[in-house]
Short mmCIF file of C-alpha atoms and ligand atoms in Angstrom, two decimals:
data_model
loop_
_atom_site.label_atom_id
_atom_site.label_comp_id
_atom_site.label_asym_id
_atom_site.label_seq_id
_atom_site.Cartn_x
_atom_site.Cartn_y
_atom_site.Cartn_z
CA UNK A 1 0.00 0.00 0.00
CA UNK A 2 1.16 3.83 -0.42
CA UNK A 3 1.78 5.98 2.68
CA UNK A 4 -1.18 7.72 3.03
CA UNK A 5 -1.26 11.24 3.79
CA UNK A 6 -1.82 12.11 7.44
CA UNK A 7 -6.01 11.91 7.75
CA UNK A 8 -8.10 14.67 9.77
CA UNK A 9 -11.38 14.44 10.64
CA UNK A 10 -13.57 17.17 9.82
CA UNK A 11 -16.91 18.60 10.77
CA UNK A 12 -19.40 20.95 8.90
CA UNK A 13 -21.50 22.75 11.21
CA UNK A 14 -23.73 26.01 11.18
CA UNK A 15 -27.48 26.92 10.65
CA UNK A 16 -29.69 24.80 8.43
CA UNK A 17 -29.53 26.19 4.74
CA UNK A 18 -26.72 28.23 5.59
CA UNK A 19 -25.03 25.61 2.49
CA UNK A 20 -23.32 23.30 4.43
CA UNK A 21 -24.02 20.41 1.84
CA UNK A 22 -23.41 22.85 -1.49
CA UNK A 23 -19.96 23.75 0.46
CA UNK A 24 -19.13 20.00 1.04
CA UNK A 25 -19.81 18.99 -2.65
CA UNK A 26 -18.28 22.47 -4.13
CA UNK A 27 -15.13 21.00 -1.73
CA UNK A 28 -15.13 17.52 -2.73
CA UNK A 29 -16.09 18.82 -7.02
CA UNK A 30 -12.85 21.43 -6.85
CA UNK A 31 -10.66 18.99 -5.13
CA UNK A 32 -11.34 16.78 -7.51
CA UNK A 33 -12.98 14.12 -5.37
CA UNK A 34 -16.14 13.82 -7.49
CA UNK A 35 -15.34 13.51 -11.26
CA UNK A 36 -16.60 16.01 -13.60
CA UNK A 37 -18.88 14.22 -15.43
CA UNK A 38 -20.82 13.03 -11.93
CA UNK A 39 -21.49 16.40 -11.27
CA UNK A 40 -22.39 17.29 -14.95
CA UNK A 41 -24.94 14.19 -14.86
CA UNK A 42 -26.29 14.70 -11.23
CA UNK A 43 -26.62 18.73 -12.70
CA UNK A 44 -28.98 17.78 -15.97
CA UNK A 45 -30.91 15.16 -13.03
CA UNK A 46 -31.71 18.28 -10.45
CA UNK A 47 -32.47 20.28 -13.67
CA UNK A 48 -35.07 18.02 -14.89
CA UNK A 49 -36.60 17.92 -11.20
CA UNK A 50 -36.55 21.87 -11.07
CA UNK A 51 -34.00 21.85 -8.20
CA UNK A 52 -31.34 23.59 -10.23
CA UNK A 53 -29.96 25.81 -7.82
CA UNK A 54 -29.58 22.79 -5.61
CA UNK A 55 -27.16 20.77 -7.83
CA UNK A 56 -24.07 20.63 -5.52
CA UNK A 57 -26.48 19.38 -2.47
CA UNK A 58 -28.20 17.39 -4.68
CA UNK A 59 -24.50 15.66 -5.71
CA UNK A 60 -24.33 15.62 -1.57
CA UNK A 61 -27.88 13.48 -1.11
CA UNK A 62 -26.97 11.36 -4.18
CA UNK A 63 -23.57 10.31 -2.81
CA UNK A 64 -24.99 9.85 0.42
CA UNK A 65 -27.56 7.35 -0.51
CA UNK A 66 -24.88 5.72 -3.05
CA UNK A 67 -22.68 5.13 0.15
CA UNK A 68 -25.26 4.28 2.30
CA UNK A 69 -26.30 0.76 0.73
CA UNK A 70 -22.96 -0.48 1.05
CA UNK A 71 -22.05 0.93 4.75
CA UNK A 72 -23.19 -0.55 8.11
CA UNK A 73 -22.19 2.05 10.26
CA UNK A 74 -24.83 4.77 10.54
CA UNK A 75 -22.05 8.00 9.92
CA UNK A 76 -21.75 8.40 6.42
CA UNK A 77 -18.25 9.71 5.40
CA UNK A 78 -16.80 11.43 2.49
CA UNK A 79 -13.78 12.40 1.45
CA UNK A 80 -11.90 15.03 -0.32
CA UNK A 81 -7.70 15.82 -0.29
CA UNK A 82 -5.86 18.85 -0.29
CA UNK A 83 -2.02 18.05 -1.26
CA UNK A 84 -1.10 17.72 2.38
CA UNK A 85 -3.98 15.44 4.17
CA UNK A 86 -6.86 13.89 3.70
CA UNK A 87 -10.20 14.65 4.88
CA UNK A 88 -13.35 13.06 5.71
CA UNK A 89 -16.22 14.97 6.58
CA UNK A 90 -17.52 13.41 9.41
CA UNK A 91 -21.45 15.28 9.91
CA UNK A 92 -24.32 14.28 7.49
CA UNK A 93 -25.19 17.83 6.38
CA UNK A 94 -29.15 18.11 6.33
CA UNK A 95 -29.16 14.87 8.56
CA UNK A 96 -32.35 15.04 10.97
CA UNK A 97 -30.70 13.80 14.22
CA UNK A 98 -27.35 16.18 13.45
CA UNK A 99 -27.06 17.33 16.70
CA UNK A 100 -26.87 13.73 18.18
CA UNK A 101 -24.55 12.49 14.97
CA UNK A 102 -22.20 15.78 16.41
CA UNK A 103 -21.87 13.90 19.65
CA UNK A 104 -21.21 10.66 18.53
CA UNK A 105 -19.80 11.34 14.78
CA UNK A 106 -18.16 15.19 15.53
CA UNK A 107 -16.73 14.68 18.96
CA UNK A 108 -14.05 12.78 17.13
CA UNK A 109 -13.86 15.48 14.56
CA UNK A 110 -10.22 16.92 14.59
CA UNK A 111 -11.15 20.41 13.05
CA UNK A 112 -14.95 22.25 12.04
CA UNK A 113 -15.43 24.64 9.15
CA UNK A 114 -18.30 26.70 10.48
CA UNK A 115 -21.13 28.09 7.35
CA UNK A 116 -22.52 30.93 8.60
CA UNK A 117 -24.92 32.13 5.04
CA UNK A 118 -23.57 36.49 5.05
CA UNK A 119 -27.33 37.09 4.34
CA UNK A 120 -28.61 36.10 7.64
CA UNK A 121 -26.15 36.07 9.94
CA UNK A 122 -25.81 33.95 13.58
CA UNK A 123 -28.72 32.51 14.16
CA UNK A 124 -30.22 29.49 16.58
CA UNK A 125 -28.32 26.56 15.08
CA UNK A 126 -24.93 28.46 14.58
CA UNK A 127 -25.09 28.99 18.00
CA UNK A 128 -25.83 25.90 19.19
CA UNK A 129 -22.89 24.20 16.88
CA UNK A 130 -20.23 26.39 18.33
CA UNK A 131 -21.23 25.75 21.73
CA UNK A 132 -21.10 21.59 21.06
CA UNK A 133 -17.89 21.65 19.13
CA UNK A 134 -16.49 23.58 21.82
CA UNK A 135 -17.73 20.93 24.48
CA UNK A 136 -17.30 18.46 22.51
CA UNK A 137 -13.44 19.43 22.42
CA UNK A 138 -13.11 20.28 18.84
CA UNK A 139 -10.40 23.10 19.34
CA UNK A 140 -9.83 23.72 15.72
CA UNK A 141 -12.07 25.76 13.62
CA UNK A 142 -12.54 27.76 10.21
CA UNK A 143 -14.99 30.37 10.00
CA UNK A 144 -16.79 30.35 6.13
CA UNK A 145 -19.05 33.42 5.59
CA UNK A 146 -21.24 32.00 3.24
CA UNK A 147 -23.89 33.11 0.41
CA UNK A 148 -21.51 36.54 -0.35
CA UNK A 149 -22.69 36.30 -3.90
CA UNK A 150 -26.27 36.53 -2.56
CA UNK A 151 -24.49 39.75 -0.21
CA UNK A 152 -23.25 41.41 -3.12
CA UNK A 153 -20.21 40.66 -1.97
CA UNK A 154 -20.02 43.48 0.38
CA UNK A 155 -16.98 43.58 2.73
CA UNK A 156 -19.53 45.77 5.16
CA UNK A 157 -21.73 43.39 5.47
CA UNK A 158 -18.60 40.57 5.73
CA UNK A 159 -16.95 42.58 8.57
CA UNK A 160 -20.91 42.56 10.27
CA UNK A 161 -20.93 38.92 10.55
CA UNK A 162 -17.69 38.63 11.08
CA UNK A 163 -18.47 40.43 14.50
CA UNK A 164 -21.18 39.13 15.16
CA UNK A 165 -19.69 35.19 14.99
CA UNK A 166 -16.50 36.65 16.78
CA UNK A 167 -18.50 37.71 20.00
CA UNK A 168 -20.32 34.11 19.86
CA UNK A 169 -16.44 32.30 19.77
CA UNK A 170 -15.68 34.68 22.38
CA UNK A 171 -18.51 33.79 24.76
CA UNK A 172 -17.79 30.14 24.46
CA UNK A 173 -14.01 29.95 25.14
CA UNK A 174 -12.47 30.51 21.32
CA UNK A 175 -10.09 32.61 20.74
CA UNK A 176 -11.56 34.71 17.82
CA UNK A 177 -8.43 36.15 16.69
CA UNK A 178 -7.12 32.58 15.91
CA UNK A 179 -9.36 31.57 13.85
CA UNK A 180 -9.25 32.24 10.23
CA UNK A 181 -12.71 33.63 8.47
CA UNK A 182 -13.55 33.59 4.88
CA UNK A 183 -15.80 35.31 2.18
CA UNK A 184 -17.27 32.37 0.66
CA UNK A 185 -19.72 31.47 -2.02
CA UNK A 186 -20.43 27.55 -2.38
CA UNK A 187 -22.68 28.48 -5.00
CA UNK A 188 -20.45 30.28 -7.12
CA UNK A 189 -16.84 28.49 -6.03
CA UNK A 190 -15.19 32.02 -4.71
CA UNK A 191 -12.26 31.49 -1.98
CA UNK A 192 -12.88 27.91 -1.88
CA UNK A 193 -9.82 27.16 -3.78
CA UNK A 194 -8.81 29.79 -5.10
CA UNK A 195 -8.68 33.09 -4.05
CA UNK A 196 -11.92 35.37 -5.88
CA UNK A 197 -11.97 38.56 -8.05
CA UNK A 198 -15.36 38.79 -6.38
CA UNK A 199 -13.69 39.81 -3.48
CA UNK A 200 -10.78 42.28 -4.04
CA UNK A 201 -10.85 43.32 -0.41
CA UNK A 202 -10.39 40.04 1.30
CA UNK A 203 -6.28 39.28 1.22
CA UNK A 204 -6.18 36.24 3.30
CA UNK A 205 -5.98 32.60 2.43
CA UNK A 206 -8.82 30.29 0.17
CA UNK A 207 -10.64 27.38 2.48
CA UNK A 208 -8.07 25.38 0.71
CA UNK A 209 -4.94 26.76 2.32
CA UNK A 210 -6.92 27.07 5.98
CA UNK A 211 -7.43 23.54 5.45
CA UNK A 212 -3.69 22.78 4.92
CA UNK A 213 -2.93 25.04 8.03
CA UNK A 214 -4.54 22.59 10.17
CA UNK A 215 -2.97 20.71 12.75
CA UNK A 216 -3.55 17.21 13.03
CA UNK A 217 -4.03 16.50 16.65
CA UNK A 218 -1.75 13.17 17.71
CA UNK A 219 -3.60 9.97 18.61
CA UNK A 220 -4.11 9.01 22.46
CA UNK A 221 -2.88 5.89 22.13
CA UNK A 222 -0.84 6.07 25.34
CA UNK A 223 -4.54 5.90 27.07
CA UNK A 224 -6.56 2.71 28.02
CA UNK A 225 -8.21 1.25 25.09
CA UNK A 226 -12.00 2.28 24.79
CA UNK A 227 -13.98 1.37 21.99
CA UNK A 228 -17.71 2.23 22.35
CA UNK A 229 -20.05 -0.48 20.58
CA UNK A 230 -21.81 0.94 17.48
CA UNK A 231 -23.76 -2.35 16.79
CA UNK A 232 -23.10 -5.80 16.72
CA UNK A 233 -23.46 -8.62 14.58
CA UNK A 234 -23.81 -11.91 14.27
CA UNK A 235 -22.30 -13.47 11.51
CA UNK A 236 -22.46 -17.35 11.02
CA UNK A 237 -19.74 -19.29 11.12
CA UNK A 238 -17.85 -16.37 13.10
CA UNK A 239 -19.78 -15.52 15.89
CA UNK A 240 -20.55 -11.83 17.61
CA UNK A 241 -18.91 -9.22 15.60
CA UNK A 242 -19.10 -5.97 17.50
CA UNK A 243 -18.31 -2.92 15.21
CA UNK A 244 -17.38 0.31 16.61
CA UNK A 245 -14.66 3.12 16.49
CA UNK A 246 -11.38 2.60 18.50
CA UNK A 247 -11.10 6.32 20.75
CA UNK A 248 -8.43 5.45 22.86
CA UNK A 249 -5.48 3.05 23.19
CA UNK A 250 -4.53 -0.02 21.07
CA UNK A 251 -6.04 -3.16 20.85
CA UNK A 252 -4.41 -6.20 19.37
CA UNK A 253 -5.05 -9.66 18.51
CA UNK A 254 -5.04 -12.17 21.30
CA UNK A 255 -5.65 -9.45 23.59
CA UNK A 256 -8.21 -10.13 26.62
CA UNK A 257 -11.24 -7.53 26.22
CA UNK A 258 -13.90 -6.74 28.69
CA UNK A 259 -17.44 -5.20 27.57
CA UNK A 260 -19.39 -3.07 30.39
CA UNK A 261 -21.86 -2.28 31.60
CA UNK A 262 -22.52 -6.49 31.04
CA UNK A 263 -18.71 -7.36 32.76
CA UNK A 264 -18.32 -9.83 29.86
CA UNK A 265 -14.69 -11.00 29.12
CA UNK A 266 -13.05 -12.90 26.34
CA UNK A 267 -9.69 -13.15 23.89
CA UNK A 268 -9.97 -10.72 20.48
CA UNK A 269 -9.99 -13.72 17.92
CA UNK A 270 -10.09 -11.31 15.10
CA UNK A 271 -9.99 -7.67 14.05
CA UNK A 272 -11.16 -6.78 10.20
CA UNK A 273 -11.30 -3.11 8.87
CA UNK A 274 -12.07 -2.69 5.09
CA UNK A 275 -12.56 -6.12 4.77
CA UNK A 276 -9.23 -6.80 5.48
CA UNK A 277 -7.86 -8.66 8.67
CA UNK A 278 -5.40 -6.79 10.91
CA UNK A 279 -3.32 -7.49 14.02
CA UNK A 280 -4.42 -4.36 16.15
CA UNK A 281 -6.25 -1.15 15.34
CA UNK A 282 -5.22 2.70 16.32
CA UNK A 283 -7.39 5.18 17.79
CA UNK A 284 -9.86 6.55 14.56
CA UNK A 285 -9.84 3.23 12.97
CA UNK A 286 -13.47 1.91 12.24
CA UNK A 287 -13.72 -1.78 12.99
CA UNK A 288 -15.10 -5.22 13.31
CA UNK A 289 -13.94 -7.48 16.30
CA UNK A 290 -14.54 -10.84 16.74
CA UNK A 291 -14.34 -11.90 20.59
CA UNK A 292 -14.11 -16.04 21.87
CA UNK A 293 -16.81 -16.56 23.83
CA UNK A 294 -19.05 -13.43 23.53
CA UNK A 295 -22.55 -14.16 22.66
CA UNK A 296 -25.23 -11.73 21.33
CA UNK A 297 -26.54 -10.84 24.13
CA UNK A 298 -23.50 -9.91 25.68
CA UNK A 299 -22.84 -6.74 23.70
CA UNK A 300 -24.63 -4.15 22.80
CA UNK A 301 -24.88 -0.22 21.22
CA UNK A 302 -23.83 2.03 23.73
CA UNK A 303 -21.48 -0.49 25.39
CA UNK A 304 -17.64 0.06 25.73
CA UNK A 305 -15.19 -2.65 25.23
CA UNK A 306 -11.21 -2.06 27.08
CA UNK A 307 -8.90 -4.10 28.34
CA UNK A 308 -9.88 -6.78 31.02
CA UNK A 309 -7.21 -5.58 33.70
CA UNK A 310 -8.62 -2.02 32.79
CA UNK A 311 -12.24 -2.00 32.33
CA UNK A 312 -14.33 0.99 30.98
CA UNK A 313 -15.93 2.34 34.22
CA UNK A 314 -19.35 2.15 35.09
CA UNK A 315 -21.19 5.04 36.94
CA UNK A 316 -23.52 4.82 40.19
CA UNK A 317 -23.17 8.04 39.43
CA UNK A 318 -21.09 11.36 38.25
CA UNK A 319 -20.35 14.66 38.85
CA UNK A 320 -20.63 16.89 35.65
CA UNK A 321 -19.73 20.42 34.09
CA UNK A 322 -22.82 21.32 32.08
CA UNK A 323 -23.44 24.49 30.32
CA UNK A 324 -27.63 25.11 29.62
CA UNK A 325 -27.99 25.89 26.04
CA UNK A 326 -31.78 26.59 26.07
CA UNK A 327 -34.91 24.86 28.16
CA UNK A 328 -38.68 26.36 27.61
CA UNK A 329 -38.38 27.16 32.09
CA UNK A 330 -36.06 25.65 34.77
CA UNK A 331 -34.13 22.98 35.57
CA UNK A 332 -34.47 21.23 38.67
CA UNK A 333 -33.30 18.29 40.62
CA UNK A 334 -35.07 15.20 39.70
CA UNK A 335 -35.23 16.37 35.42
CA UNK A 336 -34.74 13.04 33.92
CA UNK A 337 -33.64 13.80 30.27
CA UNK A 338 -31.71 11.73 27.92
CA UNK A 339 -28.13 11.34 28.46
CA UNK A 340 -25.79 11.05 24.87
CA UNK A 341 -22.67 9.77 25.79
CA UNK A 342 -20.36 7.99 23.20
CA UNK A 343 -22.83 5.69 21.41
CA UNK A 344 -24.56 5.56 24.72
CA UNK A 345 -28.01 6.98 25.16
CA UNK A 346 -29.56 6.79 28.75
CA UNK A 347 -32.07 8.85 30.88
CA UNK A 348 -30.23 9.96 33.72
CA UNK A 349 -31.97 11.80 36.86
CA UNK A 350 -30.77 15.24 38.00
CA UNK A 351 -29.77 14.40 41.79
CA UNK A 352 -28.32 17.33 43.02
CA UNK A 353 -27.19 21.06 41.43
CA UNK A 354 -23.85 21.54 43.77
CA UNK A 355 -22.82 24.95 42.26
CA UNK A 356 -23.44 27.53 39.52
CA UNK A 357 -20.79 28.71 37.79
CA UNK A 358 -19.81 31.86 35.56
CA UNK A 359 -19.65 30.78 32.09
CA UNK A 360 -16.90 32.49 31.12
CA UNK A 361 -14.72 32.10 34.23
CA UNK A 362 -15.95 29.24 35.75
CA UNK A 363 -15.89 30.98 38.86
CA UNK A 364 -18.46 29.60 41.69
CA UNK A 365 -21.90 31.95 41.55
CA UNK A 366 -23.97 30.41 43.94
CA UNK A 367 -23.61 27.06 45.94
CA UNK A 368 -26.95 24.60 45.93
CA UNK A 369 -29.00 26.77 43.63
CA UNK A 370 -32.28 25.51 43.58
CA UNK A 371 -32.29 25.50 39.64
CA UNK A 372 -30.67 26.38 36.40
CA UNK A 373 -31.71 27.82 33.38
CA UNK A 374 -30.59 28.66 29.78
CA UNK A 375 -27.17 30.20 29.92
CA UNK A 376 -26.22 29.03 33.13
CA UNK A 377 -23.11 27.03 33.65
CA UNK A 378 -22.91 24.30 37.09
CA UNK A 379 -21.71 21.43 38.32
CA UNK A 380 -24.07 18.64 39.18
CA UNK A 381 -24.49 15.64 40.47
CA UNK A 382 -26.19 13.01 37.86
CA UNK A 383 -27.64 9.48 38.52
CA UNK A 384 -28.00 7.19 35.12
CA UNK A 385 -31.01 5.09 35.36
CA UNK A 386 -29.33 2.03 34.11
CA UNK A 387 -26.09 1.18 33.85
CA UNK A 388 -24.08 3.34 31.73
CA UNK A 389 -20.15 3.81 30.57
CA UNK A 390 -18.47 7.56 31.11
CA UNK A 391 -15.13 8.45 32.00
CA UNK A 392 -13.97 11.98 33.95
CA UNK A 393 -12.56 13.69 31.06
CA UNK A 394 -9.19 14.41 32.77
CA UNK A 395 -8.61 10.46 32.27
CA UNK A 396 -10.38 9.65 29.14
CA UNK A 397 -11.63 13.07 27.27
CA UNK A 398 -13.01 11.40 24.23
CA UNK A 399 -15.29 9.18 26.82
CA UNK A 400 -16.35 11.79 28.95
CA UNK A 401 -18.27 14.73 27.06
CA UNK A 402 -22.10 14.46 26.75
CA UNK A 403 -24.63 15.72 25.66
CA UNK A 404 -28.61 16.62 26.94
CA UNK A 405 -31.34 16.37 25.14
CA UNK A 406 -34.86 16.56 25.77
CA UNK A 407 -38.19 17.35 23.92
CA UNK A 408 -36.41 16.97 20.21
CA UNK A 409 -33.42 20.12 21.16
CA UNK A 410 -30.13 19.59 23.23
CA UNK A 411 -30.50 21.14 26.12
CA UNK A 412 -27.21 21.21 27.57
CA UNK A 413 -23.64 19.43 26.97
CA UNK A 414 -20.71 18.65 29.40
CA UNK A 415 -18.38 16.74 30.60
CA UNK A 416 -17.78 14.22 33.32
CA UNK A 417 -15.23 15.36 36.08
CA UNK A 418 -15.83 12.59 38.63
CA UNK A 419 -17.06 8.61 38.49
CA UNK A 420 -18.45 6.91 41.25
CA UNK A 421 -18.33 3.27 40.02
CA UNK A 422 -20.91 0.74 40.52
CA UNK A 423 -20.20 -1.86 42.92
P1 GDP B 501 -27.49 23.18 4.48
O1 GDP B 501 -28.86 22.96 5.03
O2 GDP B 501 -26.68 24.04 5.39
O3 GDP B 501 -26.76 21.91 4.10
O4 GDP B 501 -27.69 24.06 3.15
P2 GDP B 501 -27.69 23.63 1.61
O5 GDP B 501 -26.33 23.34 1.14
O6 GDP B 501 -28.75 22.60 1.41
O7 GDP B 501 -28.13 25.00 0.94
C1 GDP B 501 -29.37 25.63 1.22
C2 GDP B 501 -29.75 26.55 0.09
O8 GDP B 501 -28.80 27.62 -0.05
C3 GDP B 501 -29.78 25.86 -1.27
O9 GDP B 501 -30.84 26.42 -2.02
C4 GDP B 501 -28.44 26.24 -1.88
O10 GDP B 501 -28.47 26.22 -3.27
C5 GDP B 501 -28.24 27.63 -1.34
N1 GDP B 501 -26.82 28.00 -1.25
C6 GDP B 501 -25.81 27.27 -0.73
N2 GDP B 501 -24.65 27.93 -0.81
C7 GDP B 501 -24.93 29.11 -1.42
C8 GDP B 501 -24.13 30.24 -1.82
O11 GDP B 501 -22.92 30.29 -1.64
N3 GDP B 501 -24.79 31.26 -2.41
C9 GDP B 501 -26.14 31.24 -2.62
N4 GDP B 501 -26.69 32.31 -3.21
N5 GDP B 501 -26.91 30.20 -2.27
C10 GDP B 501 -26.31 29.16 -1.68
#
């Protein structure tokens, strides 16, 4: 095989119709990553079902359901290179349940280009994507002002946005003046590899060359291995085959392996990614593992697998950081909303709100408020109503961010600073 170029994961996030999907397939049409003729046929197709000005989504949707039929795992990715790494694009632009696929799809994003359409501005969903990608630990981000053709390209209304987005990266913890912003049209391909004559006024880099300044962050290998169950199969003649993404540590063939919450142990037998066998797998890889004497029943989504002298720990209950994004009144102890942890998903009761904290600073407000609303940052105590995997995130980070949501929105997000393990 060829050395592959280093690989970064990459999120699109921002405000529905803001073109996230038109700037993914304008990405992946001028990087070459869907041939010329695709596009050209996909084009005439959206044509004929008067959805012209949609092409480059509709290229998005079409790929999407090509990939789908062959693909078990429920994150579709696509990819795209720029001369120094390869990217997949890790969010399902215009995917219903985005905001859950962030937390278990974009927490292991490495870097977010944020669409924020010049015509409208921040708005709800802008909002709320900044302020998961920030909890979720994405620390890397690109700022695309989008729609400028439909702006008339005006560097006023540019620097208004501009503003506008820099106060929200402010208020959640980025540092504005590192992050790069662009003029963009994904409609009309300005600044997206090239830089535009639409835009005479803007001097700094295309998306291309923000892409290329990217770090890519090193793999925690050195941690416990965690791999949170996706699904698993059953596959005759080979037994259970869980499938899941490795987030922490190595695992390797002939390795012992526990799954928890259900305690059950066994040797890896096998290990298979892209239909090919391998001998251990790296944090990011996507896999199928084969384990002796696992049955069904032992294993399920939302499960973690690690090593048997280092199991993934199992909560009684936790301590957490949460910041309230919205909620229609207050929240009180005893709210029992749905936890999303991992691949986990599990309604956990509200048992005690210890302190409320400044958002910002993260300086103690009040001690035992009696509740919390939207905006308010605090550390509480949280009891899972079954049995459910989370690390503190100063031991495990990727295991120990969450997510709350309630009533179809997320209503907060966090992360775990303290485990007190079942019995
Ligand atoms: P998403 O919901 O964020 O994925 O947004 P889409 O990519 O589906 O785009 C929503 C609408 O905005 C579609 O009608 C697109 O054709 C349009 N659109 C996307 N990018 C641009 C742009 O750069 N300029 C203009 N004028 N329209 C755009």
């Amino acid at each position: 095989m060829m050395a592959e170029k280093p690989h970064m994961n990459l999120a699109v996030i921002g405000h529905v119709d803001h073109g996230k999907s038109t700037f993914v397939g304008r990405l992946m049409f001028e990087t070459g990553a869907v041939p010329a003729h695709l596009i050209e046929k996909y084009k005439a197709e959206a044509k004929e079902k008067g959805k012209e000005s949609f092409a480059f989504a509709w290229v998005m949707d079409t790929l999407k359901e090509e990939r789908e039929r062959g693909v078990t795992i429920d994150i579709s990715h696509k990819r795209f290179d720029t001369d120094k790494y390869y990217f997949t694009v890790v969010d399902c632009p215009g995917h219903r349940d985005f905001v859950k696929n962030m937390i278990t799809g974009a927490s292991q994003a490495d870097a977010a280009v944020l669409v924020v359409a010049a015509p409208d501005g921040v708005m709800a969903q802008t909002k709320e994507h900044v302020f998961l990608s920030r909890t979720l630990g994405i620390n890397q981000l690109i700022v695309a002002i989008n729609k400028m053709d439909a702006a008339e390209y005006s560097e006023d209304r540019y620097n208004e946005v501009k503003k506008e987005v820099s106060q929200l990266l402010g208020m959640v913890g980025f540092k504005a003046e590192d992050v790069p912003f662009i003029p963009t049209s994904a409609f009309e391909g300005d600044n997206i590899t090239k830089s535009s004559a639409n835009t005479p006024w803007y001097t700094g880099p295309a998306l291309l060359e923000c892409l290329n300044n990217l770090t890519v962050p090193s793999k925690p290998d050195t941690l416990p291995l965690r791999i949170p169950v996706q699904d698993a199969y059953t596959i005759s003649g080979i037994g259970t085959v869980p499938v899941g993404r490795v987030e922490t540590g190595i695992m390797k063939k002939g390795q012992k392996v526990t799954f928890m919450p259900s305690g059950a142990t066994g040797e890896v037998k096998s290990i298979e990614m892209h239909h090919e066998e391998w001998d251990q797998a790296v944090p990011g890889d996507n896999i199928g593992w084969n384990v002796r004497g696992i049955g069904k029943n032992d294993v399920r989504r939302g499960d973690v697998c690690g090593p048997a002298e280092k199991p993934p720990s199992v909560a009684e209950e936790f301590t957490g950081q949460i910041v309230v994004l919205q909620h229609p009144s207050a929240i009180t102890v005893g709210y029992t909303p749905v936890f999303h942890c991992h691949t986990a998903q599990t309604a956990c009761t509200l048992m005690a709100i210890n302190k409320k904290l400044d958002p910002k600073s993260g300086q103690v407000k009040e001690e035992n408020p009696t509740y919390i609303k939207a905006g308010d940052a605090a550390i509480v105590t949280i009891k899972p109503t079954r049995p459910m995997c989370i690390e503190p995130v100063s031991e495990i980070p990727q295991l120990g961010r969450f997510a709350i949501r309630d009533m179809g929105m997320t209503i907060a997000a966090g992360m775990c600073m303290s485990v007190t393990q079942k019995k």
